[in-house]
XYZ file of N, CA and C in Angstrom:
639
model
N -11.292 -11.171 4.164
C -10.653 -9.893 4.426
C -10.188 -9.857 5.873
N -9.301 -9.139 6.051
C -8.577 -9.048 7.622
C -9.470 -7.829 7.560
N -10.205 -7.927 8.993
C -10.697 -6.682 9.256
C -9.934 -5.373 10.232
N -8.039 -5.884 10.533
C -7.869 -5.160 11.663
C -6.409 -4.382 10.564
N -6.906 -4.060 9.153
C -5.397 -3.226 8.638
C -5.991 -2.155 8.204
N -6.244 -1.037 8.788
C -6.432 0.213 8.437
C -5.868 0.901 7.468
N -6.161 1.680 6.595
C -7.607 2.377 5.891
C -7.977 1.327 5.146
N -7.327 0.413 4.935
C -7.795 -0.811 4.155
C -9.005 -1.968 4.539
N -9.503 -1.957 5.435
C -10.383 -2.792 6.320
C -10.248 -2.446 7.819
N -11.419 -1.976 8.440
C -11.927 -2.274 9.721
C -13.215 -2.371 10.379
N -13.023 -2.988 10.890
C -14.895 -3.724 12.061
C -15.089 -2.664 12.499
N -16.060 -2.181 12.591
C -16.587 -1.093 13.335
C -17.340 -1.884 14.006
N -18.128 -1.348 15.055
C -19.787 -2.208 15.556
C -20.629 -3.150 15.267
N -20.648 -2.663 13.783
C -22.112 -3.875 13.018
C -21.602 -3.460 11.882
N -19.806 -2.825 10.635
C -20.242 -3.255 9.845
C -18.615 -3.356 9.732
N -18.216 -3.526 7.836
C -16.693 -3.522 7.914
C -16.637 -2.410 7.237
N -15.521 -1.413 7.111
C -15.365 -0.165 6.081
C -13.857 0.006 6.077
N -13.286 0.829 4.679
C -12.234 0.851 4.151
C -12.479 0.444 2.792
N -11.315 1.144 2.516
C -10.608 1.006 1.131
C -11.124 -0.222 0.373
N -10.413 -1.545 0.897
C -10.802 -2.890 0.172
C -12.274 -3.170 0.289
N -12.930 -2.996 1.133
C -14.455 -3.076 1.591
C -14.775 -2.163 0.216
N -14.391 -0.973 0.388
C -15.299 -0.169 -0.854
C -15.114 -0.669 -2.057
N -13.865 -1.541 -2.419
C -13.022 -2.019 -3.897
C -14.190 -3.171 -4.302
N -14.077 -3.837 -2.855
C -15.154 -5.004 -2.661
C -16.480 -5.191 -3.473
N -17.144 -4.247 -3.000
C -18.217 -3.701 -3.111
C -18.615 -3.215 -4.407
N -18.041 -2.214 -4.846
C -17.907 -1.557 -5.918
C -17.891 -2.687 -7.320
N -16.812 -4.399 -7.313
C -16.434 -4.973 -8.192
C -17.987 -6.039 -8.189
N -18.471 -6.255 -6.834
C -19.373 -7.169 -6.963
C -20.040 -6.093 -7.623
N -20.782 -5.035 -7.463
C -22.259 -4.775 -8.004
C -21.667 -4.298 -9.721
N -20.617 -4.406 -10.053
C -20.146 -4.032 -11.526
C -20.238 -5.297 -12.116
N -20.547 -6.617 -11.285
C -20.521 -7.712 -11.570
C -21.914 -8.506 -11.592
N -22.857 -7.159 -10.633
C -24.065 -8.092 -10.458
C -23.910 -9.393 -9.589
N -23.138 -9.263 -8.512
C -23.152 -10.603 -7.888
C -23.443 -10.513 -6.700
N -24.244 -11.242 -5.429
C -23.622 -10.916 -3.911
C -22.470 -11.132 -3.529
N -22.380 -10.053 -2.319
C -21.167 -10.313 -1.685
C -21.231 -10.716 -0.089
N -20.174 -11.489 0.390
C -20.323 -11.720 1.405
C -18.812 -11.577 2.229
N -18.557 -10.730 2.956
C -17.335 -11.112 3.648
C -16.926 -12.097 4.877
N -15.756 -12.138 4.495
C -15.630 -13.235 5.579
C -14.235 -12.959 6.487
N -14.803 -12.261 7.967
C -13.736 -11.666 8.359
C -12.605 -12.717 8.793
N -11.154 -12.757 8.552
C -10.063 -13.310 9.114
C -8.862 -12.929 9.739
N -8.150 -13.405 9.964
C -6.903 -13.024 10.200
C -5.913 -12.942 8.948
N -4.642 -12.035 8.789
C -4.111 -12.108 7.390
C -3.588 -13.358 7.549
N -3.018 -14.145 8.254
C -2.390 -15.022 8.139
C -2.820 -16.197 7.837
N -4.305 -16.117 8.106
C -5.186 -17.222 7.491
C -5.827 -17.137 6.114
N -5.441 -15.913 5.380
C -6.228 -15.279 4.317
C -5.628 -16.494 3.048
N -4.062 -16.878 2.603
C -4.448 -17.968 1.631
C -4.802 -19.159 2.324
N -5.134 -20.103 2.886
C -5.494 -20.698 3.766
C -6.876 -20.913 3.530
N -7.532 -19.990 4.400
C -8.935 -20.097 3.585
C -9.358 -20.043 2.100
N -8.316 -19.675 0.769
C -8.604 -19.463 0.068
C -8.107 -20.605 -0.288
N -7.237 -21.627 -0.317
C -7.229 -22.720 -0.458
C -8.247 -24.180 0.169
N -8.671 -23.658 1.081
C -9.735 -24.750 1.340
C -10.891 -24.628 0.840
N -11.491 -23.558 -0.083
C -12.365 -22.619 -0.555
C -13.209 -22.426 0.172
N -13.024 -21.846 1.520
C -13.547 -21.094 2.574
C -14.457 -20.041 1.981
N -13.344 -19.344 1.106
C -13.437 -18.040 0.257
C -13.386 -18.254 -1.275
N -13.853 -17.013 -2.188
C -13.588 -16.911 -3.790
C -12.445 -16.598 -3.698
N -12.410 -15.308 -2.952
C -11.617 -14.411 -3.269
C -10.928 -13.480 -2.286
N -9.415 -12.777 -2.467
C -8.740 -12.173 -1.658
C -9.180 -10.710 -1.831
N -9.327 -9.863 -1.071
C -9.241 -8.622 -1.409
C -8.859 -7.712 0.434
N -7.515 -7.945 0.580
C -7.444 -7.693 1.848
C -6.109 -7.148 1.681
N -5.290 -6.023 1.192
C -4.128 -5.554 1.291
C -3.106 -6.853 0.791
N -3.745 -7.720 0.261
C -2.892 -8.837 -0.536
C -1.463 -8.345 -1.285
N -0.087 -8.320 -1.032
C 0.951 -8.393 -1.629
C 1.589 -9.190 -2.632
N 1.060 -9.109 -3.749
C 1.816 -10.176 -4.871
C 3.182 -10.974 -4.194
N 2.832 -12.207 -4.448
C 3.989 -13.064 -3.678
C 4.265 -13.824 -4.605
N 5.139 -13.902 -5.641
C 5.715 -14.559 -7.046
C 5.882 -16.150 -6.457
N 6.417 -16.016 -5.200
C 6.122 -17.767 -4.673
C 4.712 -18.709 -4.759
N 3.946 -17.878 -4.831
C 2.409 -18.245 -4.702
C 1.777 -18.468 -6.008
N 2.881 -18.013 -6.814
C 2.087 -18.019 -8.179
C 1.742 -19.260 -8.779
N 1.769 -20.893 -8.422
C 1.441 -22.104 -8.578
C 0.254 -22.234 -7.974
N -0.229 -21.369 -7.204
C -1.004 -21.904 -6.202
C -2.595 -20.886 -6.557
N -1.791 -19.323 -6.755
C -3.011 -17.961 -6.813
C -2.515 -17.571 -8.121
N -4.099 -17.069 -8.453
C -4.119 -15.765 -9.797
C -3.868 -14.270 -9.363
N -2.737 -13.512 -9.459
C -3.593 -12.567 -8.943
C -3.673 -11.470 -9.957
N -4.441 -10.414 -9.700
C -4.900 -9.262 -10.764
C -3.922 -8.100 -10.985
N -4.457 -7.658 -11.904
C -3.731 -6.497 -12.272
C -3.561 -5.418 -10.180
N -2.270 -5.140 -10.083
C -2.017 -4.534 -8.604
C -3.062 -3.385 -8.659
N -3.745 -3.089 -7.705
C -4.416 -1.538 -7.205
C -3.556 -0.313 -6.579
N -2.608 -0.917 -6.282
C -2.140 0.038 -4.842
C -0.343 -0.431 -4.644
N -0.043 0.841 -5.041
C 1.660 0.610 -4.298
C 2.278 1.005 -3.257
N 2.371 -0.255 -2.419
C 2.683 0.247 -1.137
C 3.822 0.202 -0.138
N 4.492 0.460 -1.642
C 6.223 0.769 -1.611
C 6.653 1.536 -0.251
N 7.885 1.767 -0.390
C 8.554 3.043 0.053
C 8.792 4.425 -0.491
N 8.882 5.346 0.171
C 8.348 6.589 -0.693
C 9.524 7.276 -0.251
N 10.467 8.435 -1.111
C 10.868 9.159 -0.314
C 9.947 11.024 -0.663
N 9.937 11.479 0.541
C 9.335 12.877 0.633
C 10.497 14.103 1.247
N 10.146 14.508 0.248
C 10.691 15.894 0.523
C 9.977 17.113 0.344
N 9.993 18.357 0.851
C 9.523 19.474 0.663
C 9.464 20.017 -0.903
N 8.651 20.494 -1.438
C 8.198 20.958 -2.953
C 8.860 21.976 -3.315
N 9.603 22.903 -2.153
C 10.281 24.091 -2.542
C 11.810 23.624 -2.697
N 12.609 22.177 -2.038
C 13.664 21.866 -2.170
C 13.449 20.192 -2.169
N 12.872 19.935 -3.575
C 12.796 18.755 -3.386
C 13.931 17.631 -3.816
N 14.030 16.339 -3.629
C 14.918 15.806 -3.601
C 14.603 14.469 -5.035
N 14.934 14.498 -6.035
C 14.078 13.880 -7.417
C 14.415 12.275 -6.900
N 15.560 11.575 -6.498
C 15.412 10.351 -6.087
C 16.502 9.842 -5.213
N 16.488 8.680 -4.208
C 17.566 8.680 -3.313
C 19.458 8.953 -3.543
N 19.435 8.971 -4.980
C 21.071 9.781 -5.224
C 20.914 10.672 -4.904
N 20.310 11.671 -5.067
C 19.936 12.844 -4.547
C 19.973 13.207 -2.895
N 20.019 12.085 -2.571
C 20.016 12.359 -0.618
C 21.446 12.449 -0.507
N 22.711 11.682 -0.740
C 24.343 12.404 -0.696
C 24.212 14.033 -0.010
N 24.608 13.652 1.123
C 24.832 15.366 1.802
C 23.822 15.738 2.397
N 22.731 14.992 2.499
C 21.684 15.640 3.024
C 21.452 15.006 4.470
N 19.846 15.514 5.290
C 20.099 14.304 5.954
C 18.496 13.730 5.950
N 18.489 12.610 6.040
C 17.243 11.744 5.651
C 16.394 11.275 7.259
N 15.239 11.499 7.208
C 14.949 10.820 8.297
C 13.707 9.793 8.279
N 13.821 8.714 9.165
C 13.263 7.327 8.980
C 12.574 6.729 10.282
N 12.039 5.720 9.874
C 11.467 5.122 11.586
C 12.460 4.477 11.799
N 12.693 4.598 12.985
C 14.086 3.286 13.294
C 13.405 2.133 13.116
N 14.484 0.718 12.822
C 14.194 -0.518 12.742
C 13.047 -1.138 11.869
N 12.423 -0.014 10.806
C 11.291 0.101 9.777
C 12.427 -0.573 8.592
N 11.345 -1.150 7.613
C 11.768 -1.325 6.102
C 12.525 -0.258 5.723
N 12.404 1.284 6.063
C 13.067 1.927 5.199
C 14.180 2.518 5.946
N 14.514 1.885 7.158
C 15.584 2.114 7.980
C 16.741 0.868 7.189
N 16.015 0.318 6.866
C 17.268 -0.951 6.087
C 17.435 -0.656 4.845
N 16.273 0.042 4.254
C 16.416 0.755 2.630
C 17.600 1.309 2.865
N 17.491 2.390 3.712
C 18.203 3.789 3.705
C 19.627 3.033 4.141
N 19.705 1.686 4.550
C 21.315 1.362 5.439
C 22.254 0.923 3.666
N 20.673 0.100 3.353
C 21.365 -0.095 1.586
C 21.887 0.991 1.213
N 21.262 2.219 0.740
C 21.801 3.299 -0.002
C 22.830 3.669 0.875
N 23.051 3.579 1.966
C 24.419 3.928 2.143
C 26.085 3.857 1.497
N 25.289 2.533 1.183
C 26.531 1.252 0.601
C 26.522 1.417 -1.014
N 25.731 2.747 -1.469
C 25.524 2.950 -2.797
C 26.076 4.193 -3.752
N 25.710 4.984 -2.286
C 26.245 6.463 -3.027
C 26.895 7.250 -1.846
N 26.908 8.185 -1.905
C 27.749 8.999 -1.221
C 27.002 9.526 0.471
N 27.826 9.541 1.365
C 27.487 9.190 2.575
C 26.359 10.513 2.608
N 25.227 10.049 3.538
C 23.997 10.884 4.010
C 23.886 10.534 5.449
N 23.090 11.672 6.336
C 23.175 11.767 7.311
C 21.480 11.098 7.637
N 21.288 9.804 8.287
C 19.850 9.636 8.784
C 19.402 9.798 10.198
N 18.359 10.554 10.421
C 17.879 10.549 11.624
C 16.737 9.821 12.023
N 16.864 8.600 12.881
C 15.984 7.712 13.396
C 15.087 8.694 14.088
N 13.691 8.334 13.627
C 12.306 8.404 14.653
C 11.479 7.480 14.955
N 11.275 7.791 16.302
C 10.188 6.506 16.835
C 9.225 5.838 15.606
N 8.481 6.900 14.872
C 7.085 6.528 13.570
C 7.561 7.231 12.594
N 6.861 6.976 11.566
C 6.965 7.268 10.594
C 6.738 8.551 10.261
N 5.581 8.754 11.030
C 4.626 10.372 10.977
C 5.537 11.645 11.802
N 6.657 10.730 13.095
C 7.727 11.750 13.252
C 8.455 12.289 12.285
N 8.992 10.941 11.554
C 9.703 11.510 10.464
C 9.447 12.492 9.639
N 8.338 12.533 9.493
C 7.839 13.356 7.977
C 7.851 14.860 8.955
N 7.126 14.796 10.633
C 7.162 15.644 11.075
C 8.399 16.775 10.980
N 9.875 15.832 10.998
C 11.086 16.485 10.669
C 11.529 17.036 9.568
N 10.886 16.448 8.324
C 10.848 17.330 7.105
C 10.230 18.621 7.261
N 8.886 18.364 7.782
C 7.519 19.204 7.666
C 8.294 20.643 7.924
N 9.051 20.302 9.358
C 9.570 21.524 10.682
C 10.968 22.254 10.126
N 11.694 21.106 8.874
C 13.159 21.454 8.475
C 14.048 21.130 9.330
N 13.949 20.100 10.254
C 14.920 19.150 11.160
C 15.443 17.812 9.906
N 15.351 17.565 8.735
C 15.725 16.839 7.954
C 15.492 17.216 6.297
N 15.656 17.005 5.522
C 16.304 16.866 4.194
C 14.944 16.390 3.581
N 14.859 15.211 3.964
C 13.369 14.329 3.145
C 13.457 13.060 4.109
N 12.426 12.584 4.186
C 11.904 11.241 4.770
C 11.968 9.654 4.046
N 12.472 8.897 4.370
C 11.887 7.680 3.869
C 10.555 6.708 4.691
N 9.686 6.819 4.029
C 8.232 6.257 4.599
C 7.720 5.487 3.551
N 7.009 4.539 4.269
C 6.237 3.624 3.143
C 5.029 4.346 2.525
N 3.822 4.025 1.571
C 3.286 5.032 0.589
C 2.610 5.068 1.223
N 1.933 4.507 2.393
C 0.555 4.841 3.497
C 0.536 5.507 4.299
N 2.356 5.455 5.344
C 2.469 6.360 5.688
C 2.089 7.994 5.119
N 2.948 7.725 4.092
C 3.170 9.031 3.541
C 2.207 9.604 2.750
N 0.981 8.805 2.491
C -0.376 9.447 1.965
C -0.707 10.095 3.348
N -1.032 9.332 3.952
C -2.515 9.603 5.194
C -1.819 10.901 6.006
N -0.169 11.005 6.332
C 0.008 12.162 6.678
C -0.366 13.542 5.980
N 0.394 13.420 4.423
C -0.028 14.746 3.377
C -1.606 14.798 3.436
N -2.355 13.744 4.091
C -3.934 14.009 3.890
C -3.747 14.713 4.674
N -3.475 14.709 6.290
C -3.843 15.196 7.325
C -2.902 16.596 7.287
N -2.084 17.729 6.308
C -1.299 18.317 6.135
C -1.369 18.550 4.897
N -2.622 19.080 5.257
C -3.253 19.784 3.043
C -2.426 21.261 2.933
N -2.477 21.572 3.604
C -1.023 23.017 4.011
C -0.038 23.002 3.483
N 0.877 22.051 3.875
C 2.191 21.549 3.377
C 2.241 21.007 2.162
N 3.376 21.775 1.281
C 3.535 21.220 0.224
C 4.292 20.069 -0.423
N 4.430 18.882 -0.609
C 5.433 17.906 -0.636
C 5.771 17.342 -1.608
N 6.301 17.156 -2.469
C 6.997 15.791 -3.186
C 7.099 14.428 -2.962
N 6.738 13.399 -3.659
C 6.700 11.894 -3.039
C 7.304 11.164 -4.494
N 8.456 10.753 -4.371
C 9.192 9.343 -5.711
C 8.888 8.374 -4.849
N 8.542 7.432 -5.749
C 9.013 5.856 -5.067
C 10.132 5.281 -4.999
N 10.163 4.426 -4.255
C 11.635 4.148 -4.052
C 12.111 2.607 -4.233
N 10.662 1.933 -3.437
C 10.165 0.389 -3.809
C 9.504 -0.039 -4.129
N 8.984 -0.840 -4.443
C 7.484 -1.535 -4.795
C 6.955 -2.461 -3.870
N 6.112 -2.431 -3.980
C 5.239 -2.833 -2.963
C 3.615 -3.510 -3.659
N 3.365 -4.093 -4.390
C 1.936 -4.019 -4.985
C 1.096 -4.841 -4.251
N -0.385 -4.393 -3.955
C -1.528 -5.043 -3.417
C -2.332 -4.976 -4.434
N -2.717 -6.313 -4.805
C -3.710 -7.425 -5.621
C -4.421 -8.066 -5.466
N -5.666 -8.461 -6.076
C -6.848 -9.649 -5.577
C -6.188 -10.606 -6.052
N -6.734 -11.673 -5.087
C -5.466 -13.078 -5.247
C -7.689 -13.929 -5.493
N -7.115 -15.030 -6.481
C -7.979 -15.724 -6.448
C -7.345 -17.404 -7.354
N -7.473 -18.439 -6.264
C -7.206 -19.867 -6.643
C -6.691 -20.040 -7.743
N -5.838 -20.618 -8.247
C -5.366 -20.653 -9.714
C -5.946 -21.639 -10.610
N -7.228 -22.708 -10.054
C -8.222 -23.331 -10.632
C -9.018 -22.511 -11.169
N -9.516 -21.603 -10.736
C -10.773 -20.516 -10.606
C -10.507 -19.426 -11.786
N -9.729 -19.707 -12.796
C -9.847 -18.506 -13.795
C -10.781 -17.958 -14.342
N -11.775 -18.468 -14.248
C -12.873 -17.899 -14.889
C -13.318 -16.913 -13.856
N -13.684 -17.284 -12.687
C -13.709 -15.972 -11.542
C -12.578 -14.767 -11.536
N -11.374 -15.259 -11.875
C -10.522 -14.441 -12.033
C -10.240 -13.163 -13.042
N -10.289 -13.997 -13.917
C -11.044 -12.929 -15.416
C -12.093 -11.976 -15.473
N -13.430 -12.450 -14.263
C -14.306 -11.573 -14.647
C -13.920 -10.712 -13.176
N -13.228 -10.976 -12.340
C -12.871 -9.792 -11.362
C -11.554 -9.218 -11.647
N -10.774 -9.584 -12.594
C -9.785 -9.063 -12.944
C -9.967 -7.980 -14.218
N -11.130 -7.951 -14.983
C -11.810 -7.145 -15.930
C -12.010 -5.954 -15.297
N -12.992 -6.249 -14.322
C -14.413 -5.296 -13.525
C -13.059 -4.684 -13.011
N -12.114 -4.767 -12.373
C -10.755 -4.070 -12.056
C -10.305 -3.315 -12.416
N -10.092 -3.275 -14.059
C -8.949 -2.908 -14.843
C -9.532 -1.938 -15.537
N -11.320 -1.902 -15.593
C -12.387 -0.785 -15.942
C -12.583 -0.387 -15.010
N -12.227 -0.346 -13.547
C -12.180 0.664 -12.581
C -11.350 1.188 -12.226
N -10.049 0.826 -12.873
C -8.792 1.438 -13.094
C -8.796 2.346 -14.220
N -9.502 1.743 -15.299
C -9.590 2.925 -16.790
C -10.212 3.981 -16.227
N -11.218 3.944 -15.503
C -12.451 5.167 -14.871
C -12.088 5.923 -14.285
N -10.666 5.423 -13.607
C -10.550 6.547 -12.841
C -11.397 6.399 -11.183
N -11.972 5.051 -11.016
C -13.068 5.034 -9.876
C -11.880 4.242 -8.850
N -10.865 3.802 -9.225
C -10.384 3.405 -7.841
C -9.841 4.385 -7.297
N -8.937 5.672 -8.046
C -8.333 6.723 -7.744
C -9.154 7.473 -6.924
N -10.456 7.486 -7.343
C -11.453 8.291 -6.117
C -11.319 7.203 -4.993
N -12.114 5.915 -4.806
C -11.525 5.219 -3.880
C -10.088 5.402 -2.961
N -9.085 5.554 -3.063
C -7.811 6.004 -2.457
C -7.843 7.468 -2.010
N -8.570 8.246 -2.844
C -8.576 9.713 -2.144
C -9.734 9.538 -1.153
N -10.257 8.949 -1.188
C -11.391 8.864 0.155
C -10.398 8.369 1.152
N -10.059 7.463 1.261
C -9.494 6.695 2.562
C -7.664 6.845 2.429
N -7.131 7.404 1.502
C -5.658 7.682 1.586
C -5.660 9.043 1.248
């Protein structure tokens, strides 16, 4: 696990906590197994999982269809697309819907290049660059913009912090995070790709995400 991608993993003092830590956790003891983490860098995360450093990925992993010779990965947990948000009293159902309006974005972000695409798609919209993401939404929030384009983390952890405000959220991209595990290793894969998909039926990862998103 990378311990430095927030709400998804971080080191505290003496332990790790987040999202994937709790997913972690939660799949070993549904499994009856120990667990052990092993903190890395993301960039070393298949890496170690190819030298079998590690079992298993569970670190904000992005399905990478290139990798698929190499990793299994599971049914996705988490989409961590692009989102667009708009206000609940004038909401905006999906980016055709932005034509005439005006949209605001992080500059030089994924959804600053989304939003340059839809330009080239439908009918001209007005975008206003902000430094973050959390400006942006700030400009919806205030009525300095139309609706926001933000990725889905952004745009959770703000509406957490803005239980007041009422909002709307479509997706716009996809984005999926998955446990990646060796593509020798199916049998590990199967039984953490199960324990998954019954914590997806339960309803227990959805509590998971409302804790930390």
């Amino acid at each position: 696990v990378d311990p430095a991608a927030p709400p998804f993993a971080v080191a505290t003092a003496d332990d790790l906590v987040g999202f994937d830590i709790d997913l972690a956790r939660t799949i070993a003891a549904r499994l009856d197994i120990p667990l052990r983490f092993v903190p890395l860098g993301y960039d070393g995360l298949y890496d170690a999982l190819r030298v079998d450093q590690v079992d298993v990925l569970i670190s904000a992993v992005l399905i990478d269809p290139q990798r698929r010779n190499d990793v299994l990965y599971t049914l996705p947990y988490f989409n961590a697309g692009l989102v667009l948000v708009s206000p609940s009293e004038s909401p905006l159902a999906d980016m055709t819907a932005v034509s005439g309006h005006a949209l605001a974005v992080e500059f030089g972000s994924n959804a600053d290049a989304e939003a340059r695409r839809w330009l080239r798609r439908v009918l001209p919209f007005e975008t206003r660059p902000y430094e973050r993401a959390d400006y942006a939404l700030d400009a919806v929030r205030v009525g300095d913009a139309d609706a926001a384009l933000v990725d889905a983390i952004s745009a959770r952890l703000y509406l957490r912090g803005q239980s007041n405000w009422q909002a709307q959220t479509r997706a716009v991209t996809d984005a999926w995070y998955a446990i990646a595990v060796r593509a020798d290793r199916s049998a590990a894969w199967d039984a953490v790709n199960h324990a998954l998909a019954k914590l997806i039926e339960e309803g227990t990862v959805d509590e998971l995400l409302a804790r930390w998103l």
